[in-house]
Coordinates of C-alpha atoms and ligand atoms in Angstrom, one line a residue:
M1 CA 122.5 136.3 54.8
N2 CA 123.5 134.6 58.0
R3 CA 123.4 137.5 60.7
H4 CA 124.2 135.5 63.7
P5 CA 127.1 133.2 62.8
W6 CA 127.8 132.5 66.1
L7 CA 124.6 131.5 66.7
L8 CA 126.0 128.6 64.8
V9 CA 129.0 127.9 66.2
A10 CA 126.8 127.7 70.0
A11 CA 124.6 125.5 68.7
S12 CA 126.8 122.9 67.1
V13 CA 128.5 122.7 70.8
L14 CA 125.6 122.5 71.9
V15 CA 125.4 119.1 69.8
T16 CA 128.2 117.7 70.4
L17 CA 128.0 118.7 74.2
G18 CA 124.5 116.8 73.6
L19 CA 126.4 113.9 72.2
V20 CA 129.1 113.2 74.8
H21 CA 126.8 113.2 77.0
T22 CA 124.6 110.4 75.6
M23 CA 127.4 108.0 74.2
G24 CA 128.6 108.6 78.6
C25 CA 125.0 107.9 79.5
G26 CA 126.0 103.9 79.4
A27 CA 124.0 102.0 81.4
T28 CA 121.1 104.0 79.5
R29 CA 122.3 103.7 76.5
S30 CA 122.2 99.9 76.3
A31 CA 119.2 99.4 78.0
R32 CA 117.6 101.3 75.1
S33 CA 118.9 99.9 72.5
L34 CA 118.0 95.9 74.3
A35 CA 114.6 97.5 74.6
A36 CA 114.2 98.4 70.6
E37 CA 116.1 94.8 69.7
K38 CA 113.1 93.5 71.6
V39 CA 110.4 95.5 69.8
Y40 CA 112.5 95.5 66.6
V41 CA 111.0 93.6 63.4
A42 CA 112.7 93.4 60.1
P43 CA 112.0 94.7 57.2
G44 CA 110.1 91.4 55.4
E45 CA 109.8 89.4 58.9
L46 CA 106.4 89.0 60.8
D47 CA 105.9 90.1 63.9
K48 CA 105.1 87.0 67.0
Y49 CA 101.9 87.7 68.0
Y50 CA 98.5 89.8 66.2
G51 CA 96.5 90.9 68.6
F52 CA 92.9 92.2 68.6
L53 CA 92.4 95.8 70.2
S54 CA 88.5 96.5 70.8
G55 CA 88.5 100.2 68.8
G56 CA 86.0 101.4 71.8
Q57 CA 84.1 103.8 70.2
S58 CA 85.5 103.7 66.5
G59 CA 83.2 100.8 66.2
S60 CA 86.0 98.2 65.4
V61 CA 89.0 96.4 66.1
F62 CA 92.1 97.3 65.7
V63 CA 94.9 94.3 64.6
I64 CA 98.3 94.6 65.9
G65 CA 101.6 93.2 64.7
V66 CA 103.7 92.7 68.6
P67 CA 106.0 93.4 69.6
S68 CA 106.0 95.9 66.8
G69 CA 103.0 97.8 67.8
R70 CA 102.5 98.1 64.5
L71 CA 98.4 98.6 63.3
I72 CA 98.8 96.0 60.9
R73 CA 94.2 95.9 60.1
E74 CA 91.7 97.6 61.3
I75 CA 88.5 95.7 60.7
P76 CA 85.4 98.0 60.7
I77 CA 82.3 96.2 62.5
F78 CA 79.9 98.8 63.8
E79 CA 81.1 102.2 61.9
P80 CA 80.9 102.1 58.1
R81 CA 84.0 102.7 56.6
A82 CA 85.5 104.3 53.2
A83 CA 88.8 102.5 53.5
Y84 CA 87.2 99.5 53.6
G85 CA 83.6 100.1 51.7
Y86 CA 82.2 99.2 54.7
A87 CA 78.9 99.7 55.2
V88 CA 78.7 103.1 53.2
H89 CA 75.2 103.4 50.6
E90 CA 72.1 103.2 51.8
N91 CA 71.4 100.3 50.4
D92 CA 74.5 98.6 51.2
P93 CA 73.1 95.5 53.8
R94 CA 75.6 95.9 55.8
R95 CA 74.9 99.6 56.6
Q96 CA 70.9 98.4 56.7
L97 CA 71.8 96.4 59.6
L98 CA 73.8 98.1 61.5
L99 CA 70.6 100.4 61.5
A100 CA 68.4 97.7 62.3
T101 CA 69.8 96.3 65.4
G102 CA 70.4 99.7 66.6
A103 CA 73.4 102.7 65.3
L104 CA 75.6 103.3 62.7
W105 CA 77.7 103.4 65.0
G106 CA 79.4 100.7 68.4
D107 CA 81.1 101.2 71.6
T108 CA 83.5 98.2 71.0
H109 CA 84.7 96.9 74.5
H110 CA 86.1 93.8 74.4
P111 CA 87.2 91.5 72.1
M112 CA 87.4 87.0 73.0
L113 CA 88.7 84.5 70.7
S114 CA 87.1 81.3 70.0
E115 CA 88.9 78.3 71.7
T116 CA 89.6 75.1 71.6
K117 CA 91.2 72.9 74.6
G118 CA 90.9 76.4 76.2
I119 CA 93.4 78.2 73.6
P120 CA 92.3 80.1 70.6
D121 CA 91.6 77.9 67.4
G122 CA 92.0 80.7 65.3
K123 CA 88.5 80.3 63.8
Y124 CA 86.3 83.7 65.5
L125 CA 86.9 86.9 67.8
F126 CA 83.9 87.6 69.5
I127 CA 82.6 92.3 70.2
N128 CA 81.1 93.5 72.3
D129 CA 79.6 96.8 71.2
L130 CA 78.2 98.4 74.9
A131 CA 76.2 100.8 73.6
N132 CA 73.7 99.0 71.2
A133 CA 73.6 95.7 73.5
R134 CA 75.2 94.3 69.7
V135 CA 77.6 91.4 69.9
A136 CA 79.6 90.6 66.0
R137 CA 80.5 87.6 65.5
V138 CA 84.3 88.1 62.9
R139 CA 85.5 85.3 60.9
L140 CA 89.5 85.3 61.8
D141 CA 90.0 84.0 58.0
Y142 CA 87.9 86.3 56.1
F143 CA 89.4 88.9 59.6
E144 CA 85.3 90.6 58.4
A145 CA 82.7 89.8 60.6
D146 CA 79.8 88.0 59.4
R147 CA 77.4 88.3 62.6
I148 CA 75.9 90.8 64.3
V149 CA 73.3 90.5 67.0
K150 CA 71.3 92.9 69.0
I151 CA 70.4 91.5 72.0
P152 CA 67.1 91.0 73.8
N153 CA 66.2 92.0 77.4
L154 CA 69.6 93.6 78.1
Q155 CA 71.3 97.6 77.7
G156 CA 75.0 97.9 78.2
A157 CA 76.4 95.1 76.3
H158 CA 79.8 96.1 78.4
G159 CA 81.4 92.1 79.4
I160 CA 81.8 89.4 77.5
A161 CA 83.5 86.5 77.3
V162 CA 83.6 82.7 76.0
V163 CA 82.7 79.6 78.3
S164 CA 86.0 77.4 78.5
P165 CA 87.7 75.4 77.1
D166 CA 85.5 74.9 73.9
T167 CA 83.6 78.1 73.6
H168 CA 80.3 76.5 74.5
L169 CA 78.6 79.6 75.0
L170 CA 79.5 83.5 74.8
V171 CA 78.6 85.2 77.9
V172 CA 77.3 88.7 78.0
N173 CA 76.5 90.9 81.1
G174 CA 73.8 93.9 81.1
E175 CA 75.7 96.8 82.0
F176 CA 72.2 99.0 82.4
E177 CA 70.0 97.9 84.5
Q178 CA 66.0 97.4 83.0
P179 CA 62.6 98.2 84.6
T180 CA 61.6 93.9 83.8
D181 CA 57.8 94.0 84.7
G182 CA 57.0 90.7 82.7
L183 CA 58.5 88.9 85.1
V184 CA 55.9 87.0 88.1
T185 CA 58.9 87.3 91.0
N186 CA 60.0 90.7 91.0
P187 CA 60.6 92.8 93.9
A188 CA 62.7 95.4 92.3
P189 CA 61.4 97.3 89.1
Y190 CA 64.9 97.7 87.6
T191 CA 67.0 94.6 87.0
S192 CA 69.7 93.0 84.5
V193 CA 70.5 89.5 82.9
V194 CA 73.9 87.9 81.5
A195 CA 72.9 86.3 78.4
F196 CA 74.6 83.0 77.3
L197 CA 74.4 82.7 73.7
D198 CA 75.5 80.3 71.0
P199 CA 78.3 80.8 69.4
E200 CA 77.8 78.8 65.8
S201 CA 73.5 80.4 65.6
M202 CA 74.6 83.2 67.4
E203 CA 70.8 82.8 68.9
V204 CA 70.7 83.8 72.5
K205 CA 70.0 81.0 74.7
F206 CA 69.2 82.2 77.7
Q207 CA 69.8 84.8 80.6
V208 CA 69.8 84.5 84.2
R209 CA 68.8 88.1 85.7
V210 CA 70.6 89.2 88.7
D211 CA 70.4 92.4 89.9
G212 CA 72.6 95.8 89.3
N213 CA 74.7 96.2 86.8
L214 CA 76.5 93.8 85.6
D215 CA 79.8 95.1 84.6
I216 CA 83.4 92.3 82.9
A217 CA 83.1 88.6 83.3
D218 CA 85.2 85.5 82.6
T219 CA 84.0 81.6 83.0
S220 CA 85.6 78.4 85.0
K221 CA 87.8 76.9 82.5
D222 CA 86.4 73.9 83.4
G223 CA 82.9 75.2 81.5
R224 CA 80.8 75.1 85.3
Y225 CA 80.3 79.4 85.6
S226 CA 80.6 82.1 84.1
F227 CA 81.6 84.9 86.6
S228 CA 80.5 88.7 86.6
T229 CA 81.3 91.9 88.3
V230 CA 78.2 93.6 89.9
Y231 CA 78.9 96.8 90.2
N232 CA 75.7 98.4 92.1
L233 CA 74.7 96.2 94.0
E234 CA 72.4 98.9 95.6
Q235 CA 70.2 99.6 92.9
G236 CA 71.6 103.5 92.7
R237 CA 69.9 105.0 90.2
D238 CA 73.3 107.8 90.3
M239 CA 75.9 107.5 91.2
G240 CA 75.7 108.5 94.6
S241 CA 74.3 105.4 95.9
M242 CA 75.5 103.5 93.0
I243 CA 78.8 103.6 96.5
Q244 CA 77.0 103.2 99.5
Y245 CA 78.3 99.5 100.1
D246 CA 81.4 98.5 101.1
R247 CA 81.3 95.2 99.1
D248 CA 79.5 94.7 96.1
A249 CA 79.1 90.9 94.3
V250 CA 81.1 88.3 92.0
A251 CA 78.3 86.9 90.0
A252 CA 78.6 83.0 90.0
I253 CA 76.2 81.7 87.5
D254 CA 76.7 77.5 86.8
I255 CA 76.1 76.8 83.7
P256 CA 75.1 72.6 83.3
A257 CA 72.7 74.2 86.3
A258 CA 71.1 76.9 84.1
E259 CA 70.9 75.2 81.0
K260 CA 69.2 72.5 82.9
A261 CA 66.1 74.7 84.5
V262 CA 66.0 76.6 80.4
A263 CA 65.4 72.7 79.5
A264 CA 62.8 72.0 82.4
G265 CA 61.1 75.6 81.2
K266 CA 61.2 76.9 83.9
G267 CA 62.4 80.3 81.9
H268 CA 59.7 83.3 81.8
V269 CA 60.2 84.0 78.1
R270 CA 60.1 87.5 76.6
N271 CA 60.8 88.7 73.5
G272 CA 61.5 84.7 72.5
V273 CA 64.8 84.9 74.8
P274 CA 63.8 82.3 78.4
I275 CA 64.9 84.7 81.4
L276 CA 65.3 82.6 85.1
D277 CA 64.5 83.8 87.8
P278 CA 67.7 82.8 90.5
A279 CA 64.4 83.3 93.2
E280 CA 63.0 80.2 91.4
N281 CA 65.9 78.6 90.9
P282 CA 67.7 78.3 93.7
G283 CA 71.7 77.0 92.9
V284 CA 71.9 78.7 89.7
L285 CA 73.4 82.4 90.8
T286 CA 75.4 82.8 93.7
L287 CA 76.8 85.9 94.6
I288 CA 80.2 85.9 96.1
P289 CA 80.6 89.3 98.2
V290 CA 83.4 91.5 96.7
P291 CA 85.0 95.2 97.5
K292 CA 84.0 97.9 96.2
N293 CA 82.3 98.6 92.9
P294 CA 85.2 95.7 91.3
H295 CA 85.7 96.2 87.8
G296 CA 87.7 93.7 86.0
V297 CA 86.9 89.3 86.6
N298 CA 89.9 87.1 85.4
V299 CA 90.3 83.4 85.8
T300 CA 94.3 82.1 86.1
P301 CA 95.0 79.9 83.7
D302 CA 94.8 76.7 85.3
G303 CA 91.4 77.4 87.2
R304 CA 91.9 77.4 90.7
Y305 CA 91.9 81.2 91.2
V306 CA 89.2 84.0 90.4
I307 CA 90.9 87.3 90.8
A308 CA 88.4 90.7 91.1
A309 CA 89.7 93.8 91.1
G310 CA 88.3 96.1 93.8
K311 CA 88.7 99.7 92.1
L312 CA 87.3 101.4 94.5
S313 CA 89.2 99.6 96.9
P314 CA 93.0 98.8 96.8
T315 CA 93.0 95.1 96.9
V316 CA 92.3 91.8 95.1
T317 CA 89.6 89.5 96.2
I318 CA 91.4 85.9 95.2
I319 CA 87.9 83.8 95.4
D320 CA 88.5 79.6 94.8
A321 CA 86.8 78.9 91.3
H322 CA 85.6 75.5 92.4
T323 CA 83.7 76.0 96.4
L324 CA 83.3 80.2 95.2
K325 CA 85.0 80.7 98.6
I326 CA 87.1 84.0 99.1
V327 CA 90.2 82.5 100.2
A328 CA 92.3 86.0 100.4
E329 CA 91.8 89.7 99.9
P330 CA 95.7 91.2 99.1
E331 CA 96.6 94.6 99.4
V332 CA 98.3 95.9 94.9
G333 CA 97.1 99.5 95.2
L334 CA 95.2 102.4 94.2
G335 CA 92.5 101.6 91.0
P336 CA 92.9 98.0 90.6
L337 CA 90.6 97.3 87.4
H338 CA 92.4 94.2 85.1
T339 CA 95.2 91.1 85.8
T340 CA 96.7 88.9 83.8
F341 CA 98.7 86.1 84.0
D342 CA 102.2 84.4 82.9
D343 CA 103.0 80.8 82.9
R344 CA 104.9 81.2 86.4
G345 CA 101.8 81.9 88.7
N346 CA 102.3 85.5 88.1
A347 CA 99.4 87.6 88.2
F348 CA 99.6 90.9 86.5
T349 CA 97.2 93.5 88.0
S350 CA 96.4 97.4 86.0
L351 CA 96.0 100.3 88.6
F352 CA 94.0 103.1 87.1
L353 CA 95.0 105.0 89.6
D354 CA 98.4 104.7 90.6
S355 CA 99.4 104.5 86.7
Q356 CA 101.3 101.2 87.3
V357 CA 101.1 98.2 86.7
V358 CA 101.8 95.5 90.2
K359 CA 102.9 92.3 89.9
W360 CA 102.3 89.9 92.4
N361 CA 102.2 86.0 93.0
I362 CA 98.9 84.0 92.8
D363 CA 100.7 80.9 95.8
K364 CA 102.2 83.2 98.0
A365 CA 98.7 85.7 98.0
V366 CA 97.1 82.6 98.6
K367 CA 98.9 82.0 101.6
G368 CA 98.8 85.5 103.2
A369 CA 103.0 85.8 102.8
S370 CA 103.6 88.8 103.4
D371 CA 106.0 89.5 99.9
Y372 CA 103.7 88.2 97.3
I373 CA 104.1 91.8 95.4
V374 CA 106.7 90.7 93.1
D375 CA 107.1 94.5 90.8
R376 CA 105.7 97.7 90.0
I377 CA 105.9 99.6 86.8
N378 CA 105.2 102.9 86.1
V379 CA 102.8 103.0 82.9
H380 CA 101.7 106.6 81.1
Y381 CA 99.2 107.0 82.2
N382 CA 95.9 105.8 83.8
I383 CA 96.3 102.0 82.4
G384 CA 92.5 100.0 82.0
H385 CA 93.1 97.1 80.9
L386 CA 95.8 94.9 80.5
Q387 CA 96.8 91.9 78.6
A388 CA 99.8 89.4 78.4
V389 CA 99.8 87.4 75.7
G390 CA 98.4 84.0 76.4
G391 CA 96.9 85.4 79.9
D392 CA 92.6 84.7 78.8
T393 CA 94.2 81.9 77.8
M394 CA 94.8 77.9 79.9
H395 CA 98.3 78.3 77.4
P396 CA 100.1 82.1 78.6
Y397 CA 103.4 82.8 77.1
G398 CA 104.6 84.6 79.8
D399 CA 106.3 87.4 77.5
Y400 CA 104.9 90.4 76.8
L401 CA 102.3 92.3 78.9
L402 CA 100.2 95.5 76.2
A403 CA 98.7 98.4 79.1
L404 CA 96.2 99.8 77.5
N405 CA 96.6 104.1 78.6
K406 CA 93.6 106.1 78.9
L407 CA 96.0 108.9 78.8
S408 CA 98.7 110.0 77.0
K409 CA 98.9 113.6 78.3
D410 CA 103.3 113.9 77.3
Q411 CA 103.7 110.8 75.2
Y412 CA 103.0 112.1 72.5
L413 CA 103.3 115.7 71.0
P414 CA 99.0 117.5 71.0
V415 CA 96.6 116.4 67.6
G416 CA 94.5 119.5 68.1
P417 CA 93.2 120.0 72.5
D418 CA 92.9 115.6 72.0
M419 CA 95.9 113.8 72.7
P420 CA 97.0 110.2 70.6
E421 CA 95.7 107.1 73.0
N422 CA 98.7 105.0 74.5
Q423 CA 99.7 101.4 74.1
E424 CA 102.5 100.4 75.6
L425 CA 104.4 96.6 75.4
I426 CA 106.3 95.6 78.7
D427 CA 108.8 92.7 78.9
I428 CA 107.4 90.0 81.4
S429 CA 109.8 87.6 80.8
G430 CA 112.2 89.0 84.1
E431 CA 111.7 88.6 87.4
K432 CA 111.7 92.5 86.7
M433 CA 108.9 94.2 84.6
K434 CA 110.3 96.0 81.7
M435 CA 109.1 98.9 79.7
L436 CA 110.0 98.0 75.9
A437 CA 108.2 100.9 73.8
S438 CA 105.0 103.1 73.9
F439 CA 102.5 103.5 70.2
P440 CA 99.6 105.3 69.4
T441 CA 96.1 104.5 68.5
P442 CA 93.0 105.6 67.5
P443 CA 90.9 105.8 70.1
E444 CA 90.2 104.2 71.9
P445 CA 90.4 100.7 73.0
H446 CA 89.6 98.8 76.0
D447 CA 91.3 95.7 75.7
A448 CA 93.3 93.6 74.2
T449 CA 93.6 89.6 72.7
F450 CA 96.3 88.1 71.2
V451 CA 97.1 84.8 68.7
P452 CA 100.9 83.0 67.1
A453 CA 101.2 84.5 63.6
A454 CA 102.4 80.8 62.9
L455 CA 98.5 80.6 63.6
L456 CA 96.8 82.9 61.7
K457 CA 98.9 81.7 58.6
T458 CA 97.5 78.6 58.6
I459 CA 93.6 79.8 58.5
T460 CA 93.3 83.1 56.7
K461 CA 91.8 82.5 53.0
Q462 CA 92.7 83.5 50.0
T463 CA 90.1 84.2 47.9
Y464 CA 86.3 84.1 48.5
A465 CA 84.5 81.0 47.1
P466 CA 82.6 82.1 43.8
A467 CA 79.3 83.4 45.7
D468 CA 75.7 81.6 43.9
D469 CA 75.0 85.0 42.2
A470 CA 79.1 86.2 40.9
V471 CA 78.8 87.6 37.3
K472 CA 81.1 85.5 35.0
A473 CA 83.7 86.7 32.4
G474 CA 81.6 87.2 29.4
Q475 CA 78.5 87.3 31.2
E476 CA 78.0 91.1 31.6
K477 CA 74.8 92.5 30.8
V478 CA 72.8 94.9 31.0
V479 CA 69.0 94.7 31.5
R480 CA 66.5 96.8 31.7
T481 CA 63.2 94.8 33.4
G482 CA 60.8 97.9 33.9
P483 CA 60.1 101.3 34.1
H484 CA 61.8 102.7 36.5
A485 CA 65.0 99.7 36.6
V486 CA 68.1 98.1 35.1
T487 CA 70.2 96.0 36.0
V488 CA 74.0 95.7 35.5
D489 CA 75.7 92.3 35.6
M490 CA 79.7 93.5 35.5
T491 CA 82.5 92.1 36.4
L492 CA 86.4 93.6 37.3
I493 CA 89.8 92.7 36.4
R494 CA 93.1 94.4 36.0
S495 CA 92.2 97.0 34.2
A496 CA 88.9 97.1 32.7
Y497 CA 85.3 96.9 34.2
T498 CA 83.6 94.9 32.4
P499 CA 80.8 97.4 30.5
D500 CA 82.8 99.8 30.6
S501 CA 79.8 102.1 30.3
F502 CA 76.0 101.6 30.5
Q503 CA 73.2 104.4 30.5
V504 CA 70.1 104.3 32.4
K505 CA 67.8 107.8 32.7
E506 CA 67.0 109.5 35.6
G507 CA 64.2 107.9 37.6
D508 CA 65.7 104.8 37.4
Q509 CA 66.9 102.2 40.0
V510 CA 70.2 100.9 39.4
T511 CA 71.1 97.2 40.2
L512 CA 74.7 96.7 40.4
R513 CA 75.5 93.1 40.5
V514 CA 80.1 92.8 40.4
T515 CA 81.8 90.3 41.1
N516 CA 85.5 90.5 41.0
V517 CA 87.1 87.4 38.8
E518 CA 90.5 88.0 40.0
T519 CA 91.9 85.0 41.0
I520 CA 94.9 86.0 42.6
R521 CA 95.4 88.0 46.9
D522 CA 94.8 90.4 47.7
M523 CA 93.9 92.0 44.7
I524 CA 91.4 94.3 45.1
H525 CA 89.2 96.3 43.2
G526 CA 87.0 99.5 44.4
F527 CA 83.5 100.6 43.0
A528 CA 82.8 104.4 43.3
L529 CA 80.7 106.6 42.5
P530 CA 80.7 109.9 42.4
D531 CA 78.0 111.8 43.5
H532 CA 76.5 108.6 44.2
N533 CA 77.7 108.2 47.8
L534 CA 78.8 104.9 46.6
N535 CA 81.8 103.1 47.6
I536 CA 82.6 99.4 47.6
A537 CA 85.7 97.6 47.5
L538 CA 85.9 93.9 46.5
P539 CA 88.3 91.5 47.1
P540 CA 89.3 88.6 44.5
G541 CA 86.3 86.8 44.5
Y542 CA 83.7 89.3 45.9
T543 CA 80.2 89.4 44.5
K544 CA 78.3 92.9 45.6
T545 CA 74.9 93.4 44.9
I546 CA 73.3 96.6 45.7
T547 CA 70.4 99.0 44.3
F548 CA 71.1 102.5 44.3
D549 CA 69.3 105.8 42.4
A550 CA 70.6 106.8 39.7
G551 CA 70.3 109.9 40.0
K552 CA 71.1 113.4 37.9
P553 CA 71.4 113.6 34.1
G554 CA 74.8 113.3 33.7
V555 CA 77.8 111.8 32.8
Y556 CA 79.4 110.0 35.8
W557 CA 82.2 108.3 35.8
Y558 CA 83.1 104.9 38.7
Y559 CA 86.6 104.0 39.2
C560 CA 89.3 102.6 41.3
T561 CA 89.9 102.9 45.1
N562 CA 92.9 100.5 45.7
F563 CA 95.5 100.9 43.7
C564 CA 96.2 97.6 41.5
S565 CA 98.2 97.8 38.5
A566 CA 100.5 100.5 36.4
L567 CA 96.8 101.0 34.9
H568 CA 95.0 101.3 38.0
L569 CA 94.4 105.1 37.1
E570 CA 93.0 103.4 33.6
M571 CA 90.3 101.5 35.4
R572 CA 87.1 103.8 34.4
G573 CA 83.9 103.6 33.4
R574 CA 81.2 105.8 33.0
M575 CA 77.1 105.6 33.6
L576 CA 75.4 107.8 31.9
V577 CA 72.4 109.4 33.2
Q578 CA 69.8 110.3 30.6
P579 CA 66.7 113.1 31.5
K580 CA 63.6 111.7 31.7
D581 CA 62.0 113.3 29.1
S582 CA 64.5 112.8 27.0
T583 CA 64.6 110.0 23.8
V584 CA 67.9 111.6 22.5
V585 CA 71.1 109.0 22.9
L586 CA 73.4 110.1 25.5
T587 CA 76.8 111.0 23.9
D588 CA 77.8 114.0 26.4
W589 CA 75.4 115.6 28.4
H590 CA 76.6 118.1 31.3
A591 CA 77.6 117.1 34.7
A592 CA 74.3 117.8 37.5
E593 CA 74.3 121.6 39.7
N594 CA 76.3 121.2 42.5
V595 CA 75.7 122.2 45.7
K596 CA 78.4 124.9 47.3
G597 CA 80.1 124.1 50.1
Q598 CA 79.6 125.4 53.8
T599 CA 81.9 126.4 56.3
V600 CA 82.2 123.1 58.9
P601 CA 79.9 123.7 61.7
G602 CA 81.2 123.4 65.4
V603 CA 85.0 123.8 64.6
P604 CA 86.1 127.2 65.5
S605 CA 86.0 130.1 62.6
T606 CA 89.0 132.3 61.0
G607 CA 87.8 135.4 59.9
A608 CA 87.9 134.5 56.0
N609 CA 85.3 132.4 56.6
K610 CA 83.4 133.9 58.5
Ligands
RUQ701 S1 85.8 98.1 80.3 S2 89.0 99.7 80.7 CU1 85.1 97.4 79.1 CU2 87.7 97.9 82.2 CU3 87.2 99.5 79.9
CUA702 CU1 91.2 97.6 40.3 CU2 92.3 100.0 40.8
CA703 CA1 78.6 99.6 94.7

């Protein structure tokens, strides 16, 4: 067997050499150990913070632990997700809501936490769907979206922000300009709006017309202004014409002034929403000229300044948040996109083209001092957003910063022609930034926000409160309610379905009302029904009602998809579907005939499959 024993010898020599080399690199070694210690969370211990990352084209929100980078949860919102039995069946109301409001998928960009006194209160997380002009509200006590709304008069819901300090309103930017012929004074065929929503009712209260594509949003810390970057003041319809001007703008909207104008009936109502035309309402909109196709806009934690990132200009523009005057425009590097903050007067700006995070001192930059750049660190690669823990609130923690990178190139083994998305955690507690760790996520986070784990702990619910239509144990029943309709009231508890079989007829509509009657946390049961596209997950206390077609004659085992006990695999029951014209009581029908499988279109086929 061992035809080349010398190979083994050579290999072991190399290993030894390698070991010696590694041990010899004392400095590197200890830097690595220190970094590892900073992100190590021992089994059974909690991460200090929970991060909410937008899922991008995954249509969801990813929940990660910081500093460990562990993926803790995915909250599906704008996409059906089998893992959580979310919006899978045609008749699932959540799926119907998705379809009614635009599509079965979404592009989530900007997670925003509701605030009380300028810090997250753990009540809501808001998230936009850029693609279909939607915003969802996630309840953080259940980690589930309870509202999904479509915003009228707007396409491309991009930047969103809560109005600080007390989440008075939610701001949503319309990125893709639309013809607005309904407006009386309308010099331009295309225009856009900033929408203002009530965070409780999720109703759009009013909109303010702004010409040019609206990008990222933030608000002043005193409830006075919303700020939106506008990168297409040219109102071009193609890329070349969108980059003509040296300066575009930050659009500052005076919220109390806008509310007063709306109350005075100054809005032009379109699709039920009053739209304010700034030309008719002086003082509502101020355009602050900033270079050039700006992207991010971020208000400093103390509320003094608004920082607009130049994107096509190597500068950030520092604007006084009260006077709306530009106070400085320092150079920071190539492709500045977003800015976040620590608790010691420093700003951190992502540089897409330089693949760097640059740390700069705000006061020094405002005063024009030459040494305002504090540090730079390389990231891997082409960073989009970045967020320091608490950097988007009035209380930054100044310890960790997350870099959300667009390309990972050499960081992981390729997964086919694709590479995983790369997030990097940076220690910002010292003068110099330190790279701690990188970790992948599914595609493709744009932005992140964080809460202390200690806050979440006090908020999350153990079980669902029983709904009015909950099925109670002992009250399960199967009732024929019409010639082609059967209602099944079912309960689930470890590890059985009651009833554990029921019979219907081909052509029946089956209405299943099912309650998980467990009363302890985490005891989830599933209800999956083969060949009926039916997969529901039921957390404890949860009730779900769904109507589906009985389908072809046969025996169908419903079974539990969530491993719940030693008898989880035995947690099953039968739906017996009797042929339409048969009067025989069903015992053992043959299974329905299957459709044969095929090669998946669009994937390169091997010879064997051709
Ligand atoms: S945007 S980087 Cu919504 Cu900055 Cu993606
Ligand atoms: Cu219930 Cu597995
Ligand atoms: Ca432009």
